[in-house]
Amino acid sequence: MRRDTFLKSLAALAAAGALPLSARAAANIKMMIPANPGGGWDTTGRALGKALQDAKVADSVSFENKGGAAGALGLAQFVNGSKGDPNALMVMGAVMLGGIITGKPPVNLSQATPIARLTSEYNVFVLPASSPLKTMADVVAQLKKDPGSVKWGGGSRGSTEHIAAAMIAREVGVDPAKINYVAFRGGGEATAAILGGNVTIGGSGYSEFAEYINSGKMRAVGVTSGARLKGVNVPTLKEQGINVEIGNWRGVYGAPGITAPQRKALTDLVLAALKSKSWAEALEKNNWTPAVLAGDAFEKFVDDDFASLRATMVKSGMV
């Protein structure tokens, strides 16, 4: 075979995703993070970017943060600006589904391409260290006395901590529509509000608050898991007589309009990154639970979770 013919054949195979990862040119990945810096999506996207490079399946990874509306602003920019781009990725998760349900944005997640679920994490509720309230029981007592006086701080409307706050209210006999929820555009803003005592109670993924809990700047009063988190001495809401359990998960989507071979190639890159030492270190550091699910199974999971979240939000009076 002539050399030029061989090279053309090799290029065609690479474009079709038929070559093993080691035989393909490493990609230059563009990562959309639909949230402001400092939160769970930001941490996840940057950890994945490092893992893609450490696994040698990406030469470079560039990041763009676009926060607001539970990720809907970033989703709109991703959908409209990356059509057909086989190297574009967007971080997303349960929070985006909740935001779509409550906000009804003009763009839809179905316009992008499902790639993989990465992790699962439960929320923790915390009080500022200076708060006169000391326990979740204190929060509930205040909530029953005057629902509006309890300012719940967290991510965008429709986030898992917002849903959890509404579920807690319902479980303790308070109208969920009366909760005073303060939405922030990113984890950094929510953290600053809690540390500054500008909200009564805050919620987020445990990893986002861990350093402040460990240093005593925040007091953890409940987690939304069914059982206590490994190595974390914080009681569950269920232990405290509040029948609420809700998890948070994060994943990645590809651009609209990519081909099936391009989708497979992008999925292979992500799955390779998840096997790297760098990603294993990120899981341990952030107390993330691996929850890998790819392809059609991930797409079905998103559809099912969307329906389940919507039902929960309707029951909690959020929609």
PDB file of C-alpha atoms in Angstrom, residues 15 90 95-96 154 181 204 282 293:
ATOM      1  CA  ALA A  15     -12.407  10.032  12.244  1.00  0.00           C
ATOM      2  CA  MET A  90     -20.627  20.256  29.043  1.00  0.00           C
ATOM      3  CA  VAL A  95     -29.462  20.375  39.347  1.00  0.00           C
ATOM      4  CA  MET A  96     -29.907  21.158  35.657  1.00  0.00           C
ATOM      5  CA  GLY A 154     -28.020  27.056  48.073  1.00  0.00           C
ATOM      6  CA  TYR A 181     -35.068  30.016  49.589  1.00  0.00           C
ATOM      7  CA  SER A 204     -24.700  21.753  48.965  1.00  0.00           C
ATOM      8  CA  ALA A 282     -10.375  13.510  42.817  1.00  0.00           C
ATOM      9  CA  LEU A 293     -23.102   5.115  33.276  1.00  0.00           C
TER      10      LEU A 293
END
